[in-house]
Short mmCIF file of C-alpha atoms and ligand atoms in Angstrom, two decimals:
data_model
loop_
_atom_site.label_atom_id
_atom_site.label_comp_id
_atom_site.label_asym_id
_atom_site.label_seq_id
_atom_site.Cartn_x
_atom_site.Cartn_y
_atom_site.Cartn_z
CA MET A 1304 101.60 -68.19 40.76
CA LYS A 1305 101.31 -71.11 38.43
CA LYS A 1306 101.11 -69.91 34.83
CA GLU A 1307 98.64 -71.40 32.41
CA ASN A 1308 99.97 -74.50 30.69
CA ARG A 1309 99.52 -73.01 27.29
CA ILE A 1310 101.00 -74.13 23.98
CA ASN A 1311 102.02 -71.07 22.02
CA HIS A 1312 104.86 -72.24 19.79
CA TYR A 1313 104.26 -74.42 16.76
CA ILE A 1314 106.06 -76.07 13.88
CA ASP A 1315 104.48 -76.43 10.45
CA LEU A 1316 106.03 -79.12 8.28
CA HIS A 1317 103.27 -79.37 5.69
CA ALA A 1318 102.21 -76.07 4.13
CA HIS A 1319 101.94 -75.38 0.42
CA LEU A 1320 103.11 -71.88 -0.51
CA ASP A 1321 100.25 -71.37 -2.98
CA GLY A 1322 97.80 -72.51 -0.31
CA CYS A 1323 99.09 -69.84 2.11
CA ILE A 1324 98.14 -66.78 0.03
CA SER A 1325 95.79 -64.88 2.33
CA VAL A 1326 93.71 -61.89 1.24
CA ASP A 1327 96.39 -59.55 2.61
CA ILE A 1328 99.21 -61.31 0.82
CA ALA A 1329 97.20 -61.56 -2.43
CA LYS A 1330 96.63 -57.80 -2.37
CA LYS A 1331 100.34 -57.13 -1.79
CA LEU A 1332 101.39 -59.49 -4.59
CA ALA A 1333 98.81 -58.01 -6.98
CA ALA A 1334 99.94 -54.44 -6.23
CA LEU A 1335 103.57 -55.42 -6.73
CA GLN A 1336 102.80 -56.76 -10.20
CA GLN A 1337 100.08 -54.25 -11.13
CA ILE A 1338 97.62 -57.10 -11.51
CA THR A 1339 93.92 -56.27 -11.11
CA LEU A 1340 92.36 -58.82 -8.80
CA PRO A 1341 89.04 -60.32 -9.97
CA ALA A 1342 87.27 -59.11 -6.81
CA LYS A 1343 86.11 -55.71 -5.58
CA THR A 1344 85.87 -56.43 -1.86
CA ASP A 1345 87.85 -58.46 0.68
CA LYS A 1346 84.81 -60.67 1.08
CA GLU A 1347 84.73 -61.47 -2.64
CA LEU A 1348 88.47 -62.08 -2.59
CA THR A 1349 88.15 -64.40 0.42
CA SER A 1350 85.59 -66.48 -1.42
CA LEU A 1351 87.87 -66.72 -4.44
CA LEU A 1352 90.89 -67.67 -2.35
CA SER A 1353 89.25 -70.20 -0.07
CA VAL A 1354 87.46 -73.46 -0.50
CA PRO A 1355 83.69 -73.38 -1.10
CA ASP A 1356 81.44 -75.30 1.29
CA SER A 1357 80.29 -77.32 -1.69
CA CYS A 1358 83.80 -78.77 -2.16
CA GLN A 1359 83.37 -82.40 -3.16
CA ASP A 1360 86.84 -83.89 -3.07
CA LEU A 1361 90.56 -83.25 -3.49
CA ASN A 1362 90.15 -82.55 -7.22
CA ASP A 1363 87.59 -79.83 -6.46
CA PHE A 1364 89.85 -78.45 -3.73
CA LEU A 1365 92.82 -78.26 -6.09
CA LYS A 1366 90.88 -75.80 -8.33
CA CYS A 1367 91.21 -73.15 -5.58
CA PHE A 1368 94.90 -72.82 -6.39
CA GLU A 1369 94.38 -71.08 -9.75
CA LEU A 1370 94.21 -67.50 -8.44
CA PRO A 1371 97.08 -67.76 -5.93
CA LEU A 1372 99.25 -69.46 -8.54
CA SER A 1373 98.56 -66.67 -11.03
CA LEU A 1374 100.06 -64.23 -8.51
CA LEU A 1375 103.24 -66.30 -8.10
CA GLN A 1376 104.71 -66.15 -11.58
CA THR A 1377 107.58 -63.68 -11.19
CA GLU A 1378 110.81 -63.87 -9.23
CA LYS A 1379 109.97 -60.92 -6.98
CA ALA A 1380 106.46 -62.20 -6.29
CA LEU A 1381 107.75 -65.62 -5.28
CA GLU A 1382 110.48 -64.13 -3.10
CA ASP A 1383 108.00 -61.79 -1.39
CA ALA A 1384 105.41 -64.54 -0.98
CA VAL A 1385 107.82 -66.79 0.94
CA TYR A 1386 108.75 -63.91 3.21
CA LEU A 1387 105.13 -62.76 3.72
CA VAL A 1388 103.80 -66.27 4.40
CA LEU A 1389 106.50 -67.00 6.97
CA SER A 1390 105.80 -63.62 8.58
CA GLU A 1391 102.09 -64.49 8.92
CA MET A 1392 103.02 -67.88 10.41
CA HIS A 1393 105.35 -66.15 12.86
CA LYS A 1394 102.42 -64.04 14.10
CA ASP A 1395 100.48 -67.24 14.71
CA GLY A 1396 103.26 -68.63 16.95
CA VAL A 1397 105.05 -70.78 14.39
CA ILE A 1398 108.78 -70.93 15.18
CA TYR A 1399 109.92 -73.09 12.24
CA ALA A 1400 108.25 -73.99 8.96
CA GLU A 1401 108.92 -76.05 5.87
CA LEU A 1402 107.16 -74.46 2.92
CA ARG A 1403 106.59 -76.58 -0.12
CA PHE A 1404 105.93 -75.58 -3.70
CA ALA A 1405 106.18 -77.07 -7.19
CA PRO A 1406 108.67 -75.04 -9.26
CA GLN A 1407 107.08 -76.39 -12.46
CA LEU A 1408 103.83 -74.54 -11.64
CA HIS A 1409 105.58 -71.16 -11.63
CA THR A 1410 106.74 -71.06 -15.24
CA GLN A 1411 103.57 -69.55 -16.80
CA LYS A 1412 105.26 -66.20 -17.47
CA GLY A 1413 108.64 -67.48 -18.50
CA MET A 1414 110.34 -68.09 -15.16
CA THR A 1415 112.42 -71.27 -15.24
CA GLN A 1416 112.14 -73.83 -12.45
CA GLU A 1417 115.63 -72.79 -11.36
CA ASN A 1418 114.65 -69.07 -11.20
CA ALA A 1419 111.68 -70.11 -9.06
CA VAL A 1420 113.83 -72.10 -6.63
CA GLN A 1421 116.40 -69.29 -6.33
CA SER A 1422 113.64 -66.70 -5.75
CA ALA A 1423 111.99 -68.74 -3.00
CA MET A 1424 115.39 -69.20 -1.36
CA ARG A 1425 115.86 -65.41 -1.30
CA GLY A 1426 112.50 -65.11 0.47
CA LEU A 1427 113.80 -67.30 3.31
CA ILE A 1428 116.62 -64.88 4.06
CA LYS A 1429 114.23 -62.06 5.05
CA SER A 1430 111.95 -64.31 7.12
CA PRO A 1431 111.51 -63.58 10.83
CA ILE A 1432 111.57 -67.34 11.55
CA PRO A 1433 113.84 -70.11 10.28
CA GLY A 1434 112.33 -71.95 7.35
CA ASN A 1435 113.21 -74.43 4.65
CA LEU A 1436 111.84 -75.42 1.26
CA ILE A 1437 110.47 -78.72 0.00
CA LEU A 1438 110.25 -78.95 -3.80
CA CYS A 1439 107.12 -80.74 -5.00
CA CYS A 1440 107.10 -83.04 -7.99
CA MET A 1441 103.58 -83.27 -9.41
CA ARG A 1442 101.36 -86.22 -10.21
CA GLY A 1443 100.28 -85.81 -13.82
CA GLU A 1444 100.22 -87.17 -17.33
CA SER A 1445 102.97 -85.53 -19.32
CA ASN A 1446 105.29 -83.86 -16.82
CA GLN A 1447 107.91 -86.54 -16.35
CA GLN A 1448 110.68 -84.26 -17.62
CA ASP A 1449 109.50 -81.45 -15.34
CA ASN A 1450 109.64 -83.76 -12.34
CA LEU A 1451 113.15 -84.89 -13.26
CA LYS A 1452 114.18 -81.24 -13.52
CA THR A 1453 112.73 -80.58 -10.04
CA LEU A 1454 114.75 -83.48 -8.68
CA GLU A 1455 117.90 -82.20 -10.38
CA LEU A 1456 117.38 -78.77 -8.78
CA ALA A 1457 116.74 -80.29 -5.37
CA ARG A 1458 120.05 -82.09 -5.65
CA LYS A 1459 121.84 -78.95 -6.82
CA TYR A 1460 120.50 -76.72 -4.04
CA LEU A 1461 120.19 -79.27 -1.23
CA VAL A 1462 121.35 -77.96 2.16
CA GLU A 1463 120.80 -79.01 5.75
CA ASP A 1464 119.23 -75.71 6.72
CA GLY A 1465 118.27 -72.39 5.14
CA GLY A 1466 117.28 -73.61 1.66
CA VAL A 1467 116.02 -76.70 -0.17
CA VAL A 1468 115.92 -79.68 2.19
CA ALA A 1469 113.69 -82.29 0.51
CA VAL A 1470 111.28 -83.21 -2.29
CA ASP A 1471 107.64 -84.26 -2.25
CA LEU A 1472 105.01 -85.71 -4.56
CA ALA A 1473 101.78 -83.69 -4.71
CA GLY A 1474 98.66 -83.50 -6.87
CA ALA A 1475 95.72 -85.74 -7.63
CA GLU A 1476 96.49 -88.99 -5.79
CA ALA A 1477 93.25 -90.67 -6.80
CA LEU A 1478 94.01 -90.15 -10.49
CA PHE A 1479 97.73 -90.98 -10.46
CA PRO A 1480 98.71 -93.78 -8.05
CA THR A 1481 101.87 -93.42 -5.95
CA GLU A 1482 103.51 -96.56 -7.32
CA ASP A 1483 103.69 -94.92 -10.78
CA TYR A 1484 106.44 -92.71 -9.31
CA GLU A 1485 108.72 -95.51 -8.20
CA ASP A 1486 111.50 -94.64 -10.69
CA LEU A 1487 111.42 -90.97 -9.74
CA PHE A 1488 111.89 -91.70 -6.06
CA ALA A 1489 114.48 -94.40 -6.71
CA LYS A 1490 116.47 -91.59 -8.29
CA ALA A 1491 115.84 -89.29 -5.31
CA LYS A 1492 117.07 -92.04 -3.02
CA LYS A 1493 120.18 -92.63 -5.11
CA ASP A 1494 120.88 -88.89 -5.06
CA GLU A 1495 120.38 -88.86 -1.27
CA ILE A 1496 117.57 -86.31 -1.37
CA PRO A 1497 115.23 -86.73 1.62
CA PHE A 1498 111.58 -87.01 0.67
CA THR A 1499 108.01 -87.03 1.84
CA ILE A 1500 105.10 -88.25 -0.30
CA HIS A 1501 101.42 -87.28 -0.18
CA ALA A 1502 99.71 -90.62 0.34
CA GLY A 1503 96.62 -92.00 2.03
CA GLU A 1504 94.77 -88.70 1.50
CA ALA A 1505 92.61 -89.16 -1.60
CA GLY A 1506 94.13 -92.59 -2.20
CA ASP A 1507 94.09 -95.47 0.27
CA ALA A 1508 96.42 -97.44 2.52
CA ASP A 1509 98.02 -99.07 -0.55
CA ASP A 1510 99.42 -95.68 -1.55
CA VAL A 1511 101.00 -95.37 1.90
CA ARG A 1512 102.43 -98.87 1.61
CA ALA A 1513 103.93 -97.92 -1.78
CA ALA A 1514 105.35 -94.64 -0.42
CA VAL A 1515 107.01 -96.46 2.50
CA ARG A 1516 108.41 -99.10 0.17
CA MET A 1517 109.79 -96.34 -2.06
CA GLY A 1518 111.69 -94.88 0.91
CA ALA A 1519 109.60 -91.94 2.14
CA THR A 1520 110.49 -91.08 5.73
CA ARG A 1521 107.45 -88.85 6.06
CA ILE A 1522 103.96 -89.24 4.64
CA GLY A 1523 101.74 -86.29 3.74
CA HIS A 1524 98.44 -87.07 5.52
CA GLY A 1525 98.32 -90.89 5.69
CA VAL A 1526 94.94 -90.51 7.34
CA ARG A 1527 93.40 -93.33 5.30
CA ILE A 1528 95.54 -96.02 6.91
CA ALA A 1529 92.95 -95.92 9.72
CA GLY A 1530 91.41 -99.38 10.00
CA ASN A 1531 94.23 -101.10 8.11
CA GLU A 1532 96.19 -102.85 10.86
CA GLU A 1533 98.89 -104.11 8.55
CA VAL A 1534 99.79 -100.67 7.20
CA ILE A 1535 99.51 -99.03 10.63
CA GLN A 1536 102.06 -101.56 11.92
CA LEU A 1537 104.27 -101.00 8.88
CA VAL A 1538 104.28 -97.22 9.46
CA LYS A 1539 104.97 -97.72 13.16
CA ASP A 1540 107.78 -100.25 12.69
CA ALA A 1541 109.47 -98.09 10.04
CA GLY A 1542 109.25 -94.99 12.28
CA ILE A 1543 107.49 -93.02 9.54
CA PHE A 1544 106.20 -89.57 10.44
CA LEU A 1545 102.65 -88.69 9.45
CA GLU A 1546 102.03 -85.06 8.47
CA MET A 1547 98.37 -84.82 9.45
CA CYS A 1548 96.24 -81.84 8.36
CA PRO A 1549 92.70 -82.18 9.80
CA THR A 1550 90.84 -79.18 8.36
CA SER A 1551 92.17 -80.03 4.93
CA ASN A 1552 91.04 -83.64 5.35
CA ARG A 1553 87.55 -82.47 6.33
CA GLN A 1554 87.26 -80.15 3.35
CA THR A 1555 88.60 -82.55 0.72
CA LYS A 1556 86.46 -85.33 2.23
CA ALA A 1557 89.58 -87.44 2.78
CA VAL A 1558 87.78 -88.45 5.95
CA ALA A 1559 84.06 -89.11 5.74
CA ASP A 1560 83.30 -88.74 9.43
CA MET A 1561 85.43 -86.27 11.40
CA SER A 1562 84.09 -87.59 14.70
CA SER A 1563 86.34 -90.59 14.18
CA TYR A 1564 89.36 -88.57 13.06
CA PRO A 1565 92.27 -90.88 13.94
CA LEU A 1566 94.90 -88.36 15.16
CA LYS A 1567 94.57 -89.20 18.84
CA THR A 1568 94.31 -92.95 18.22
CA PHE A 1569 97.41 -92.89 16.03
CA LEU A 1570 99.28 -90.92 18.69
CA GLU A 1571 98.25 -93.32 21.44
CA ARG A 1572 99.29 -96.28 19.35
CA GLY A 1573 102.80 -94.85 19.11
CA LEU A 1574 102.71 -93.53 15.55
CA LYS A 1575 104.85 -90.45 14.97
CA VAL A 1576 102.10 -87.97 14.23
CA THR A 1577 102.69 -84.29 13.45
CA LEU A 1578 100.01 -81.61 13.11
CA ASN A 1579 100.10 -79.19 10.18
CA THR A 1580 97.97 -76.81 8.10
CA ASP A 1581 98.37 -77.93 4.44
CA ASP A 1582 96.75 -74.81 2.87
CA PRO A 1583 95.81 -72.38 5.65
CA ALA A 1584 94.55 -69.56 3.40
CA ILE A 1585 92.42 -71.86 1.27
CA GLU A 1586 91.07 -73.62 4.37
CA ARG A 1587 90.70 -70.40 6.42
CA THR A 1588 92.76 -71.84 9.25
CA SER A 1589 96.14 -71.46 10.96
CA LEU A 1590 98.31 -73.89 12.91
CA SER A 1591 97.24 -72.55 16.33
CA ARG A 1592 93.63 -73.08 15.21
CA GLU A 1593 94.38 -76.66 14.12
CA PHE A 1594 95.65 -77.40 17.64
CA LYS A 1595 92.48 -75.94 19.16
CA TYR A 1596 90.38 -77.85 16.62
CA MET A 1597 92.03 -81.16 17.54
CA GLU A 1598 91.74 -80.39 21.24
CA SER A 1599 88.00 -79.87 20.97
CA LEU A 1600 87.36 -82.64 18.44
CA THR A 1601 89.52 -85.44 19.83
CA GLY A 1602 90.19 -84.27 23.39
CA ILE A 1603 93.96 -84.52 23.07
CA ALA A 1604 95.66 -83.48 26.30
CA LYS A 1605 98.28 -80.75 26.54
CA GLU A 1606 100.99 -83.39 26.96
CA GLN A 1607 99.87 -84.98 23.70
CA GLN A 1608 99.94 -81.60 21.99
CA LYS A 1609 103.52 -81.17 23.15
CA GLN A 1610 104.30 -84.62 21.80
CA LEU A 1611 102.96 -83.57 18.38
CA ILE A 1612 105.31 -80.57 18.37
CA LEU A 1613 108.30 -82.61 19.54
CA ASN A 1614 107.53 -85.15 16.80
CA SER A 1615 107.66 -82.25 14.33
CA VAL A 1616 111.12 -81.28 15.56
CA GLU A 1617 112.27 -84.87 15.12
CA ALA A 1618 110.64 -85.12 11.68
CA ALA A 1619 111.96 -81.82 10.34
CA PHE A 1620 114.23 -82.08 7.31
CA THR A 1621 116.90 -79.92 8.92
CA SER A 1622 120.21 -79.99 10.74
CA ALA A 1623 120.78 -81.38 14.24
CA ASP A 1624 121.85 -77.88 15.31
CA ARG A 1625 118.56 -76.35 14.15
CA LYS A 1626 116.59 -79.09 15.92
CA ASN A 1627 118.50 -78.51 19.16
CA GLU A 1628 117.76 -74.80 18.95
CA LEU A 1629 114.07 -75.48 18.36
CA ARG A 1630 113.90 -77.84 21.34
CA LYS A 1631 115.60 -75.25 23.53
CA GLN A 1632 113.17 -72.57 22.39
CA LEU A 1633 110.17 -74.83 23.01
CA PHE A 1634 111.27 -75.80 26.49
CA SER A 1635 112.32 -72.36 27.64
CA GLU A 1636 109.38 -70.41 26.24
CA THR A 1637 106.51 -72.86 26.18
CA TYR A 1638 106.90 -76.01 28.17
CA GLU A 1639 108.22 -74.50 31.37
CA LYS A 1640 105.54 -71.86 31.58
CA ARG A 1641 103.22 -73.57 33.99
ZN1 LIG B 1017 99.52 -81.19 1.00
#
């Protein structure tokens, strides 16, 4: 009998560790550190850990990270969080993930950026699925030295698989334009550190143009290039991967009208689109739900969903061996089940 043509294996390339702290994980991290959570019930905790319906924009959204970040300030907590988040993803069908975090945001209780990186790397070892780390530099006013330190650590710990594989630029795009970080990424390029940049999320197509010019091979979101033919062509010609995250875009109002969400159009125009979660706990989503969401919203066919996953394999900042293994796993366990 013909089996259902079902997609049940996924790859998440764009997930922020502090945006993946579910109620369950928050409780475990709080118990570990004897921290009293500011909520009596799971319902209260859910509302503290996830985005309110009244969220206005990315800046509003970014405020939801305060509680999860406060639980990620010790070495053991960070190590456990990486392991617990990848375990939750595994249950959702994710077979490979790249978790990103900003080491400079984990120094509130005296951890150094280097301690933070080493702790997160230890968390990968216990994970039930292969995973890698992307270190985020942050947009901001007075953190230039911190960003340089992050870059230095990325260079020191860079591997092809099983550790730090790339850097990113995260934070308030509308307040701090991408082109202000040209020197930082020129250094990353010189040091041969692969990178992705959040662009075209709260900013516009110009930010994407700047990120491509600066050498990003992947763009976080990029959704706002819709309607800008010149930048769409630029992204296509340069073979840039877009890490799209629809629920996040709806909640931060990166896209005003979700009925015209451009994922399917981009895919059909030959852009290398990947589908990701961004901050699943904050958005109350998971990667399998994002696929269902896009299927119902845009009508993408199963073949197109497979294409999204294969694009993710190609886009992953990991070794050729790992990619071959992922392709094998996808074809033997998902694609041939029809
Ligand atoms: Zn993001």
